Structures are given as structure tokens and as C-alpha cells.
Coordinates of C-alpha atoms and ligand atoms in Angstrom, one line a residue:
M18 CA 59.6 -13.6 35.6
T19 CA 57.6 -16.9 35.8
R20 CA 55.3 -17.5 33.2
S21 CA 53.1 -19.8 34.9
V22 CA 52.6 -21.2 38.4
I23 CA 50.4 -24.0 40.1
V24 CA 48.9 -23.4 43.0
V25 CA 48.2 -26.8 44.7
G26 CA 45.4 -26.3 47.3
G27 CA 42.5 -23.8 47.5
G28 CA 42.6 -22.8 50.8
I29 CA 42.9 -18.9 51.7
S30 CA 46.8 -19.4 51.8
G31 CA 46.9 -20.9 48.2
L32 CA 44.4 -17.9 47.3
T33 CA 46.4 -15.6 48.4
A34 CA 49.6 -16.7 46.6
A35 CA 47.1 -16.7 43.4
L36 CA 45.8 -13.2 43.7
R37 CA 49.8 -11.9 44.5
L38 CA 51.1 -13.7 41.7
R39 CA 48.4 -12.3 39.4
A40 CA 50.8 -9.8 37.6
D41 CA 53.5 -12.2 37.0
A42 CA 52.0 -15.6 36.4
E43 CA 49.6 -17.4 34.6
V44 CA 47.9 -19.4 37.8
T45 CA 46.1 -22.4 37.8
V46 CA 44.9 -23.5 41.7
L47 CA 44.4 -27.6 42.1
E48 CA 42.0 -27.9 45.3
G49 CA 41.0 -31.4 45.6
A50 CA 37.7 -30.4 47.9
P51 CA 34.5 -30.2 45.9
V52 CA 34.8 -26.3 46.9
I53 CA 37.3 -23.7 47.3
G54 CA 38.2 -22.5 50.8
G55 CA 39.8 -25.1 52.6
K56 CA 38.5 -24.3 56.5
L57 CA 37.2 -20.6 55.9
R58 CA 33.8 -22.6 55.1
T59 CA 30.2 -20.6 55.3
G60 CA 27.3 -23.2 55.5
T61 CA 23.6 -22.4 56.3
L62 CA 21.7 -23.1 59.3
A63 CA 17.9 -22.7 59.3
G64 CA 18.6 -20.4 57.0
V65 CA 21.3 -18.6 57.9
P66 CA 25.1 -18.6 57.0
V67 CA 27.2 -20.1 59.6
D68 CA 30.9 -20.1 59.5
E69 CA 31.9 -23.7 60.4
G70 CA 35.5 -23.3 60.4
A71 CA 37.0 -19.9 61.6
E72 CA 34.1 -17.9 62.4
S73 CA 37.3 -14.5 63.4
L74 CA 39.7 -13.1 61.9
M75 CA 42.7 -11.9 63.9
A76 CA 42.7 -7.6 63.3
L77 CA 45.7 -7.4 65.8
R78 CA 47.9 -8.0 62.5
P79 CA 47.0 -6.8 59.7
E80 CA 47.0 -9.4 56.7
A81 CA 43.5 -11.2 56.6
V82 CA 41.6 -8.1 56.9
R83 CA 44.2 -6.1 54.4
L84 CA 43.2 -8.9 52.4
A85 CA 39.4 -8.6 52.7
E86 CA 39.9 -5.4 52.2
D87 CA 41.7 -5.8 48.9
V88 CA 39.6 -8.1 47.3
G89 CA 36.2 -5.3 47.9
L90 CA 34.8 -7.0 50.8
G91 CA 36.4 -3.7 53.3
D92 CA 32.5 -2.4 53.9
D93 CA 31.6 -5.9 55.1
L94 CA 34.3 -6.1 57.9
C95 CA 32.3 -6.3 61.5
D96 CA 33.6 -6.0 64.9
P97 CA 32.6 -8.0 67.9
A98 CA 30.5 -7.4 70.9
P99 CA 33.0 -6.1 73.5
A100 CA 33.2 -9.2 76.0
P101 CA 35.6 -11.2 78.5
T102 CA 36.9 -14.1 77.7
T103 CA 34.9 -16.4 80.0
L104 CA 35.8 -20.1 80.9
W105 CA 33.6 -22.7 81.9
S106 CA 35.8 -23.6 85.0
H107 CA 35.0 -25.6 88.2
G108 CA 31.4 -25.9 86.7
A109 CA 30.5 -22.3 86.6
L110 CA 30.9 -19.5 84.4
R111 CA 34.3 -17.3 84.9
P112 CA 34.9 -14.3 83.1
L113 CA 39.2 -13.7 82.9
P114 CA 39.7 -10.5 84.9
P115 CA 40.6 -7.9 82.0
G116 CA 44.9 -7.4 81.1
H117 CA 45.7 -11.6 80.9
V118 CA 48.3 -12.9 77.8
M119 CA 46.9 -15.8 76.7
G120 CA 45.4 -16.7 79.9
I121 CA 48.2 -15.6 81.8
P122 CA 47.2 -13.1 84.3
T123 CA 49.5 -10.2 84.8
D124 CA 47.7 -8.8 88.0
P125 CA 47.6 -12.1 90.2
D126 CA 45.3 -9.6 92.7
A127 CA 42.8 -9.4 90.0
L128 CA 42.2 -13.5 89.9
A129 CA 40.6 -13.0 93.8
G130 CA 37.1 -14.1 93.5
T131 CA 36.8 -15.1 90.8
G132 CA 36.8 -18.8 91.9
L133 CA 39.4 -19.8 89.0
L134 CA 42.1 -20.9 90.9
S135 CA 42.3 -22.5 94.5
D136 CA 44.0 -20.1 97.0
E137 CA 47.1 -22.0 97.2
A138 CA 47.3 -22.1 93.1
A139 CA 47.0 -17.9 93.5
A140 CA 49.7 -18.2 95.9
R141 CA 52.1 -20.1 93.6
L142 CA 51.4 -18.0 90.8
R143 CA 52.9 -15.1 92.9
L144 CA 56.2 -17.0 93.5
D145 CA 57.1 -15.9 90.3
E146 CA 58.0 -12.4 91.5
T147 CA 60.7 -13.6 93.7
L148 CA 61.6 -17.1 91.6
P149 CA 65.4 -17.3 90.1
A150 CA 64.8 -16.8 86.0
E151 CA 67.8 -17.4 84.4
P152 CA 67.8 -17.2 80.3
Q153 CA 66.2 -19.7 78.8
A154 CA 68.5 -21.4 76.2
D155 CA 66.3 -23.5 74.5
D156 CA 63.0 -24.5 73.6
V157 CA 60.5 -26.0 75.6
S158 CA 57.2 -26.9 76.3
V159 CA 54.3 -24.0 77.2
A160 CA 53.8 -26.1 80.5
E161 CA 57.5 -27.0 81.2
Y162 CA 58.0 -23.2 81.8
L163 CA 55.0 -21.9 82.7
G164 CA 54.3 -24.5 85.3
G165 CA 58.1 -23.6 86.6
R166 CA 57.1 -19.9 86.9
L167 CA 53.2 -20.2 87.6
G168 CA 52.2 -23.5 88.8
Q169 CA 50.8 -26.1 87.0
E170 CA 47.5 -25.1 88.1
A171 CA 47.3 -22.2 86.4
V172 CA 48.5 -23.9 83.1
D173 CA 45.8 -26.5 83.4
R174 CA 42.9 -23.5 84.7
L175 CA 44.1 -20.5 82.7
V176 CA 46.1 -20.8 79.5
E177 CA 45.3 -24.2 78.8
P178 CA 41.7 -23.3 77.2
L179 CA 43.1 -20.7 75.5
L180 CA 45.9 -22.6 73.7
G181 CA 42.9 -25.3 73.2
G182 CA 40.9 -23.0 71.5
V183 CA 43.2 -22.0 68.9
Y184 CA 45.5 -25.1 68.4
A185 CA 43.4 -27.5 69.9
G186 CA 46.7 -28.6 71.5
R187 CA 48.1 -29.8 75.0
P188 CA 50.4 -27.3 76.8
D189 CA 52.7 -30.1 77.6
R190 CA 53.6 -30.9 73.7
L191 CA 53.2 -27.2 72.4
S192 CA 56.1 -25.3 71.4
L193 CA 56.4 -22.2 73.8
R194 CA 58.8 -20.0 71.0
A195 CA 56.2 -21.2 68.5
V196 CA 52.7 -20.2 70.1
L197 CA 53.7 -17.5 72.9
P198 CA 56.8 -15.9 71.4
R199 CA 56.6 -12.7 73.5
V200 CA 56.6 -14.9 76.9
A201 CA 59.6 -16.6 75.3
A202 CA 61.5 -13.7 74.7
V203 CA 60.8 -13.1 78.6
A204 CA 61.9 -16.2 79.3
E205 CA 65.4 -15.9 77.0
R206 CA 65.9 -13.1 78.8
G207 CA 65.5 -14.7 82.3
E208 CA 63.1 -12.1 83.6
P209 CA 60.4 -12.9 86.4
L210 CA 57.5 -13.1 83.9
L211 CA 55.0 -11.4 85.0
A212 CA 56.4 -7.8 85.8
A213 CA 57.9 -8.3 82.3
L214 CA 54.4 -9.2 80.6
R215 CA 53.1 -5.8 83.0
E216 CA 56.3 -4.1 81.6
M217 CA 55.2 -4.7 77.4
R218 CA 51.5 -4.4 78.6
T219 CA 52.1 -0.6 78.6
Q220 CA 54.2 -0.3 76.3
P221 CA 52.4 1.5 72.7
G222 CA 51.9 -1.7 69.7
T223 CA 52.9 -4.7 72.3
A224 CA 49.7 -4.5 74.3
A225 CA 47.5 -7.5 74.4
P226 CA 44.2 -7.7 73.4
R227 CA 41.8 -6.5 75.9
A228 CA 38.1 -7.3 74.1
G229 CA 35.5 -6.1 76.8
S230 CA 37.6 -4.3 79.6
P231 CA 35.2 -3.2 81.7
K232 CA 37.8 -0.6 82.6
S233 CA 38.6 0.8 79.6
G234 CA 36.9 3.5 78.5
S235 CA 39.8 4.9 75.4
P236 CA 40.0 3.5 71.8
R237 CA 41.7 0.2 72.3
P238 CA 42.6 -2.8 69.1
V239 CA 40.0 -4.8 67.9
P240 CA 41.3 -8.5 68.5
V241 CA 38.8 -10.1 66.0
R242 CA 36.9 -9.2 62.9
S243 CA 34.4 -11.0 60.9
L244 CA 33.0 -10.6 57.4
R245 CA 29.2 -10.0 57.2
G246 CA 27.9 -13.4 55.6
G247 CA 30.4 -15.2 56.9
N248 CA 34.3 -15.5 56.4
G249 CA 33.6 -18.0 53.7
R250 CA 33.2 -15.0 51.3
L251 CA 36.8 -14.1 52.1
P252 CA 38.0 -17.2 49.8
H253 CA 35.7 -17.0 46.8
A254 CA 36.5 -13.5 46.6
V255 CA 40.2 -13.6 46.5
A256 CA 39.8 -16.9 43.8
A257 CA 37.9 -14.3 41.8
A258 CA 39.6 -11.3 42.5
S259 CA 43.0 -13.8 40.9
G260 CA 41.8 -14.4 37.7
A261 CA 43.2 -18.2 38.2
R262 CA 42.0 -21.4 36.7
I263 CA 40.7 -22.7 39.7
L264 CA 40.3 -26.4 39.2
T265 CA 38.2 -27.8 42.2
G266 CA 37.9 -32.0 42.8
T267 CA 41.1 -32.3 41.5
R268 CA 43.5 -33.4 44.0
A269 CA 47.3 -33.9 43.1
R270 CA 49.1 -36.6 43.9
E271 CA 52.8 -36.0 42.4
L272 CA 55.0 -33.8 42.0
Q273 CA 57.8 -34.7 39.2
R274 CA 60.7 -32.8 37.8
T275 CA 61.1 -32.5 33.9
P276 CA 63.9 -32.7 31.8
A277 CA 64.0 -29.1 31.3
G278 CA 63.6 -28.2 34.9
R279 CA 59.8 -27.4 35.3
W280 CA 57.5 -28.8 37.0
R281 CA 54.3 -31.6 37.0
V282 CA 52.0 -31.9 38.6
L283 CA 49.9 -35.4 38.3
A284 CA 46.2 -35.1 39.4
V285 CA 43.2 -37.5 39.8
T286 CA 39.5 -36.0 39.1
G287 CA 36.6 -37.2 38.8
D288 CA 37.5 -37.7 35.3
G289 CA 40.1 -39.3 35.6
P290 CA 44.4 -38.2 35.5
L291 CA 45.8 -34.8 34.3
L292 CA 49.3 -34.1 33.7
L293 CA 49.6 -30.1 34.3
E294 CA 53.0 -28.4 33.6
A295 CA 54.3 -25.3 34.5
D296 CA 57.7 -22.9 35.7
A297 CA 56.8 -23.1 39.1
V298 CA 54.6 -24.8 41.9
V299 CA 53.5 -23.2 45.2
L300 CA 52.2 -26.0 47.7
A301 CA 49.5 -24.3 50.0
V302 CA 48.8 -27.9 51.7
P303 CA 48.1 -29.1 54.7
A304 CA 52.1 -30.4 56.1
Y305 CA 51.3 -34.2 55.6
E306 CA 50.3 -33.7 51.8
A307 CA 52.9 -31.3 51.3
A308 CA 55.1 -34.2 52.8
E309 CA 53.8 -36.7 50.1
L310 CA 55.0 -34.6 47.3
L311 CA 58.2 -33.6 48.2
R312 CA 59.2 -37.0 49.1
P313 CA 60.9 -38.0 46.1
H314 CA 62.7 -34.0 45.8
A315 CA 63.3 -33.2 49.0
P316 CA 63.5 -36.0 51.9
L317 CA 64.4 -34.4 54.9
A318 CA 61.6 -31.8 54.1
D319 CA 59.2 -34.8 54.1
A320 CA 60.6 -36.2 57.5
D321 CA 59.9 -32.8 59.6
L322 CA 57.1 -31.9 57.7
G323 CA 55.4 -35.6 57.6
A324 CA 56.9 -35.7 61.5
I325 CA 53.9 -32.7 62.2
Q326 CA 51.0 -33.6 64.3
H327 CA 47.9 -32.8 63.6
A328 CA 44.6 -32.6 66.1
S329 CA 40.8 -33.4 65.1
T330 CA 37.9 -31.1 65.9
A331 CA 34.3 -31.1 65.3
V332 CA 32.2 -27.7 65.1
V333 CA 28.6 -28.5 65.8
T334 CA 26.5 -25.4 64.8
M335 CA 22.9 -25.1 66.3
A336 CA 19.6 -22.9 66.4
F337 CA 17.9 -22.3 69.2
P338 CA 14.7 -20.5 69.9
R339 CA 15.6 -17.5 72.1
T340 CA 16.3 -18.2 75.9
E341 CA 17.3 -15.4 78.7
A342 CA 20.0 -18.0 79.7
L343 CA 21.3 -17.9 76.1
V344 CA 21.0 -14.2 74.8
R345 CA 22.5 -13.3 78.3
G346 CA 25.3 -15.5 78.1
Q347 CA 24.2 -15.6 82.4
G348 CA 23.8 -19.3 83.6
S349 CA 25.3 -20.1 86.9
A350 CA 27.6 -17.3 86.7
G351 CA 30.0 -18.2 89.4
H352 CA 30.1 -15.0 91.5
G353 CA 26.9 -13.5 90.9
D354 CA 27.4 -11.2 88.3
P355 CA 25.6 -11.3 85.3
L356 CA 28.1 -11.3 82.0
P357 CA 26.6 -8.5 80.2
G358 CA 26.4 -10.6 76.7
G359 CA 28.4 -13.3 77.1
N360 CA 29.9 -14.3 73.7
G361 CA 30.3 -18.0 74.6
F362 CA 33.3 -19.9 76.7
L363 CA 36.0 -22.1 76.8
V364 CA 36.7 -25.4 78.9
P365 CA 39.7 -26.1 80.5
A366 CA 40.7 -29.7 79.6
V367 CA 41.3 -30.7 83.3
D368 CA 37.5 -30.7 83.6
G369 CA 36.6 -33.7 81.6
R370 CA 34.0 -32.2 79.7
A371 CA 33.7 -32.7 75.6
L372 CA 32.9 -29.4 74.5
K373 CA 36.5 -27.4 74.4
A374 CA 34.6 -24.0 73.4
A375 CA 31.3 -22.8 73.2
T376 CA 31.0 -19.5 70.7
F377 CA 27.5 -17.2 70.9
L378 CA 27.2 -16.5 67.0
S379 CA 24.1 -14.4 67.7
N380 CA 25.8 -12.1 70.7
K381 CA 29.0 -11.9 69.4
W382 CA 28.2 -10.8 65.8
R383 CA 25.8 -8.4 65.2
W384 CA 25.1 -9.5 61.7
Q385 CA 24.1 -13.0 62.8
G386 CA 22.3 -12.1 65.4
E387 CA 20.0 -10.1 63.1
A388 CA 20.3 -12.7 60.1
A389 CA 18.0 -14.9 62.6
P390 CA 15.9 -12.3 65.1
D391 CA 13.9 -15.3 66.5
L392 CA 16.5 -18.2 67.0
F393 CA 20.0 -18.2 69.0
L394 CA 22.7 -19.4 66.8
L395 CA 25.8 -20.6 68.4
R396 CA 28.8 -23.2 68.1
T397 CA 30.2 -25.5 69.9
S398 CA 33.8 -27.0 69.2
I399 CA 34.7 -30.9 70.2
G400 CA 37.8 -32.3 70.4
R401 CA 41.3 -32.1 70.7
V402 CA 44.7 -33.4 70.2
A403 CA 45.2 -36.9 71.1
E404 CA 41.6 -36.4 72.0
E405 CA 40.5 -38.8 69.2
H406 CA 38.1 -40.8 70.7
R407 CA 35.5 -38.2 71.6
L408 CA 35.2 -37.7 68.0
A409 CA 34.5 -41.3 67.2
P410 CA 30.8 -41.2 67.8
P411 CA 28.3 -39.9 64.7
D412 CA 27.4 -36.5 64.5
R413 CA 23.6 -36.9 66.4
H414 CA 25.7 -38.1 69.5
L415 CA 27.8 -34.6 69.0
I416 CA 24.7 -32.6 68.9
R417 CA 23.5 -34.4 72.3
T418 CA 26.8 -33.8 74.2
S419 CA 26.4 -30.5 72.5
V420 CA 23.3 -29.7 74.2
R421 CA 23.7 -31.7 77.5
E422 CA 27.0 -29.6 78.5
L423 CA 25.1 -26.2 77.7
H424 CA 22.5 -27.6 79.8
E425 CA 24.5 -27.9 82.5
A426 CA 26.8 -24.2 81.8
L427 CA 23.9 -22.3 81.2
G428 CA 20.5 -23.8 83.1
P429 CA 17.6 -24.8 80.9
I430 CA 18.0 -23.6 77.0
G431 CA 15.8 -25.6 75.3
E432 CA 16.2 -27.9 72.6
P433 CA 18.2 -27.0 68.9
V434 CA 15.5 -26.4 66.0
A435 CA 18.2 -27.0 63.6
A436 CA 21.6 -28.6 64.3
R437 CA 25.0 -29.4 62.2
V438 CA 28.0 -30.9 62.3
R439 CA 31.1 -30.3 60.5
R440 CA 34.5 -32.5 61.6
W441 CA 37.9 -30.9 60.7
E442 CA 39.8 -34.2 60.7
R443 CA 43.7 -33.4 61.1
G444 CA 42.8 -30.0 60.5
L445 CA 44.9 -28.0 62.9
P446 CA 48.7 -28.2 62.9
Q447 CA 50.8 -29.0 66.6
Y448 CA 53.3 -26.7 66.9
G449 CA 55.4 -28.8 69.2
V450 CA 58.4 -28.1 70.6
G451 CA 61.3 -27.4 67.9
H452 CA 59.1 -26.1 65.4
I453 CA 60.7 -23.2 64.2
E454 CA 63.7 -24.9 64.0
R455 CA 61.7 -28.2 62.2
I456 CA 60.2 -25.2 59.7
A457 CA 63.7 -23.3 59.5
R458 CA 65.1 -26.8 58.1
V459 CA 62.1 -27.5 55.8
R460 CA 62.3 -24.4 54.2
E461 CA 66.4 -24.8 53.6
A462 CA 65.6 -28.2 51.7
V463 CA 63.3 -26.6 50.2
G464 CA 65.0 -23.9 49.0
G465 CA 67.2 -26.5 47.0
L466 CA 64.3 -26.9 44.7
P467 CA 63.8 -23.7 42.1
G468 CA 60.7 -22.8 41.6
I469 CA 59.0 -24.5 44.4
A470 CA 56.9 -22.1 47.3
L471 CA 55.3 -23.5 50.1
C472 CA 52.4 -21.5 52.3
G473 CA 50.0 -22.8 54.9
A474 CA 48.9 -23.2 58.3
A475 CA 51.9 -25.3 59.0
Y476 CA 54.5 -22.7 58.8
D477 CA 54.3 -20.0 60.8
G478 CA 51.2 -19.7 62.7
V479 CA 47.7 -21.2 62.0
G480 CA 45.2 -18.1 62.5
V481 CA 43.9 -16.9 58.8
A482 CA 46.0 -13.5 59.1
A483 CA 49.4 -15.6 59.5
C484 CA 48.3 -18.3 56.3
V485 CA 47.3 -14.8 54.3
A486 CA 50.9 -13.9 55.2
T487 CA 52.3 -17.0 54.0
G488 CA 51.1 -17.4 50.5
T489 CA 51.9 -13.7 49.9
T490 CA 55.8 -14.6 51.0
A491 CA 55.5 -17.8 48.6
A492 CA 53.9 -15.6 45.7
R493 CA 57.3 -13.4 46.4
Q494 CA 59.7 -15.7 46.4
L495 CA 58.0 -17.2 43.4
A496 CA 57.9 -13.5 41.1
E497 CA 61.4 -12.3 42.6
G498 CA 62.6 -16.4 41.6
Ligands
LIG2 C1 37.6 -25.6 63.0 C2 38.4 -24.7 63.1 C3 38.6 -23.6 63.7 C4 39.4 -22.6 62.9 N1 39.2 -21.3 63.2 C5 40.0 -20.0 63.6 C6 39.3 -18.4 64.1 O1 38.3 -18.7 64.2 N2 40.5 -17.6 63.4 C7 41.4 -18.0 63.0 O2 42.1 -16.9 62.3 N3 41.8 -19.5 62.3 C8 41.0 -20.4 62.7 N4 41.2 -21.3 62.4 C9 42.7 -21.5 61.8 C10 42.3 -21.2 59.7 O3 41.0 -21.2 59.8 C11 43.1 -22.4 59.1 O4 44.7 -22.5 59.2 C12 43.8 -21.6 57.9 O5 42.1 -21.8 57.3 C13 43.9 -22.6 56.9 O6 44.5 -22.2 55.5 P1 45.5 -23.1 54.4 O7 44.9 -22.0 53.4 O8 46.7 -22.9 55.1 O9 45.1 -24.4 54.4 P2 43.6 -25.4 54.8 O10 42.5 -24.7 54.9 O11 43.3 -26.2 54.9 O12 43.1 -25.3 52.7 C14 44.4 -26.5 51.9 C15 43.6 -26.8 50.8 O13 44.3 -27.8 50.0 C16 43.4 -28.7 49.9 N5 44.1 -29.7 49.3 C17 44.8 -31.3 50.4 N6 45.3 -31.5 50.1 C18 45.4 -31.9 48.6 C19 45.8 -32.1 47.0 N7 47.0 -33.3 47.8 N8 45.9 -31.6 46.5 C20 44.8 -30.2 46.0 N9 44.6 -29.8 47.0 C21 44.7 -30.0 48.3 C22 42.2 -28.7 50.9 O14 41.4 -29.5 50.3 C23 42.4 -27.8 51.4 O15 41.3 -27.0 51.0 C24 40.3 -23.0 62.4 C25 40.8 -23.7 61.7 C26 39.7 -25.2 62.4 C27 40.1 -26.3 61.6

């Protein structure tokens, strides 16, 4: 049994590992920043809590929601208002028809009249039914596979904005197997895609989220949830429940093996260097930090982790006086249908806008609307991978750009009474082609280092639920020893 463990990184992955190790070990968490939580961060705007990192917790897989329940926050979990996924595309807000899988329309007929695709692109989409489908042996990019089956315009206008929302990534670089595993499974079987996805949706337990499907009267899984008061509460509750010693402002710089086979972590703090020793170490930091710490011990893992690209983004949170355009999320809605209480929109990169997404917090999360009844809270997101130039200007410029583009999307919405910018430099790892094999090599290399475990957003999914799962697995590895 492991007696003492140092967890490097006080984001949700590391804190989950600390919690799950509680019964087996004395745990110390080292967090380089002044506060724990990493990308789960709740700030305050106009006196109201607002999430400046992850604003939704995946609920279709259980780990994040279960963790919240485990640490006593179950009663504070909230569902979003039902609303269709909406794209700001070709100059108007256009809801995606229900039944899509990550933007892939399983029913091409449902696209008619939406203005989302040109007639040629809609016709190209249907070719999927008749195109030969050879089993796909190797991993390829999302764009290579989907472009081949459905056409490039469908990739650019339907799939890219959804992938952009999650990864801030580009379909021509992202791995099909790592980011769209269900689609990759169809590709590997060599079947026409749309029919296979339609079939999957009718099988219990495999349906894609259908938030806000107006036709659906039956209970269906809620795809995401959030915590009343902000998701930033989760890491703090997990830290408290873990009983771990938490050292903030303490950045690990070096990992050393002792002659007795234990591990030493050299850290820097505001008061100078700190040397700690333990039986085991969990590295719960971004890939580029883990790469540096592992360099002397596992050079192969260092190379693979160091090669993972990251996207930088900024989240601009704003409070507006309430206006009809904002509350209804309606604006210049494409084909005349007002959107009932829209939750925001995603933006295809091909339209050349600065905004990647906007989330109408006051509409989406009831608790947030109630917390500031006179205001309308929203956030925009700027920056995809290889779009660093969009983040070069100062904060006030990002706020101005957001307001200008919101005006274009929604019509007159007034000026914000408060705004703040949170920058996430290298905030989202990119799962490039071959990611799954890369991570398998990393795990093999680190498997040769007794007492070292890895967890975090770089490995099996960037979402909070996936990160929580890696934290639990890391704890189990060490406990089983
Ligand atoms: C803007 C944004 C929005 C997102 N929205 C969502 C969403 O809505 N839903 C969702 O599920 N996911 C979302 N994500 C993804 C998700 O929030 C993250 O992938 C997840 O929170 C990462 O958790 P982590 O613990 O692995 O890493 P992090 O949160 O990055 O935590 C790692 C911690 O390690 C610390 N650290 C780094 N190096 C060292 C060192 N050498 N020594 C000590 N400490 C160190 C860092 O300061 C940090 O606190 C979003 C991400 C971003 C950036």
C-alpha cells in the first residue's frame, strides 16, 4: 500500500486523484497558481458568480456529476434550459435540426430551409448513402474522413463549429478516433456513415444528446449540467473532502528518484524552494508540464507529451441591461422562426469572425438568470488553435470585438455594464491524428516508473468528466501499486 503521495496540479484531475487516494495515503497537492481549480474557475461579475472556464459538466457520462454528488453538491446540480444548438452562420442565427451527432446531420432532409448548407453541399451530403465505404484501417483527421463522405462544406459549416466549441481545434488536424470515436467505429467497419449513425441513435444507450428537440416528448438524458453558484465550487469541495494538504503558489520544477526508490519533488514557492519526498507522485498537469518533469526519467514519454499542441482561448464575460434581443436570443434569426430562449451560438471558422461561441448564461442556467434579474449575463469565446493573433490585443479590445459581433448577430443589445476577460494560454490540448497511439506509448513509458501516475486533460478526453475519470484511474493505479 502507498503511504504518501504528492499530487502535482490542483485542477479537477489532480484533486479527484487526491480524493480517491484518501483511504490509502497521506496526500499533498502542489498547485502552482495562487488558487486551486485550474480550468474550473468561477469569478464575480456585477456581484454575480460567473464561470470563466468550464461552464457545463457533461452528464451523459457519469463521472463529473457523480463526483459532485460524492462531495455533497448533488442538490446544487442544475439542468440547462432546453434549446437547440444554434449556429451563427452566413450572417444569421440558424438552429441545427435535431438528430445531429456532433453537427453531422443524420437526416439530410431536416436541413432543408435552414440556410446552413448550399444546395450543392446538401446534395453532396446524400452521396454518403451510395459512395463505396472501405474499412478505414488507420486513424485520419476528422476532415479527411468526413470531407470524403459528406463533403467539405458540411465539415466546415456543421462539424467544425461544434468541434471548435469543445477543442478550439481544427478538423483537418483532430484525430477521428480520439474525438469522434463512434464515427470512427463506423469508418473502421466500412459502412455508409449517415445510415449507421441513424441506426445507432435508435439503440438504447447510444443516442446522441438531443437537447431541446421540439419533437421529443419522452424523457431523455440531459447532456450537461452545472452547479448553482458556479462550477468553480467543485474543485474546492473535492479538495475539502480529500483531506489532503494543499499547497498553493507551489510550482513543481523537478522530479528526482531517491536511492531508496522514492520520489522527491523540487518546487518553487513565493518563499523560496521547497523539497518534498513521497512514495508516489501523480502528475496532474498539462502535457507540456508533465513532459518537463518526466524528461530525465522517461524521455520517450517526454517527446510524445511535448509534441501535443495546445489551443489558447479567451473567455469574455459580460453583463448587459436586459433587452428583448438578448433574452430571446433571436436577433436576425435565419428563416423567420424566433428561437425560444436561445442559449447562445457557435460560429463556423470559415465565416472569419473573431467569436468562436457565445453562451447566454442568463438563459441557459436558471440560477444565473435569477441571481441577476435586471441583467443579462453572457460570455463569448475567442481563439482557436493557430489563431493566436486574435488574442494579441489587450482585454478592452477583446471586449469591444465581442460587443460588435454580438450586435451583428443579435441586433441592438446595448453596452455591457460590466465585463471581464479570462485568458487560457495553451488551455486546450489538441488530440491530433494518432493521439490514441501516442498516449498508449506514453503510458507504456511511464509504466516503467514505479510510483508515477498520470492524469489530466491530455489523455482520454478534455471534458471535466473525462478528466475526473483519469484522476480516479491514477489513484487506483497507485493504490493497487
Ligand atoms: C475556456 C475553457 C472552457 C471549457 N469548457 C468546458 C466545459 O464547458 N465543459 C467541460 O467538460 N470541459 C470544459 N473545458 C475543459 C476542462 O475544463 C478542462 O479540460 C479540465 O478542467 C482540465 O482539468 P485538469 O485538472 O486536467 O487540468 P487543469 O485544470 O489545467 O489543472 C492543472 C493544474 O495544474 C497546475 N500546474 C501546472 N503546472 C504545474 C506545476 N509544475 N506545479 C504545480 N502545479 C502546476 C495548474 O496551475 C492547474 O491548476 C474547458 C476548458 C477551457 C480552457
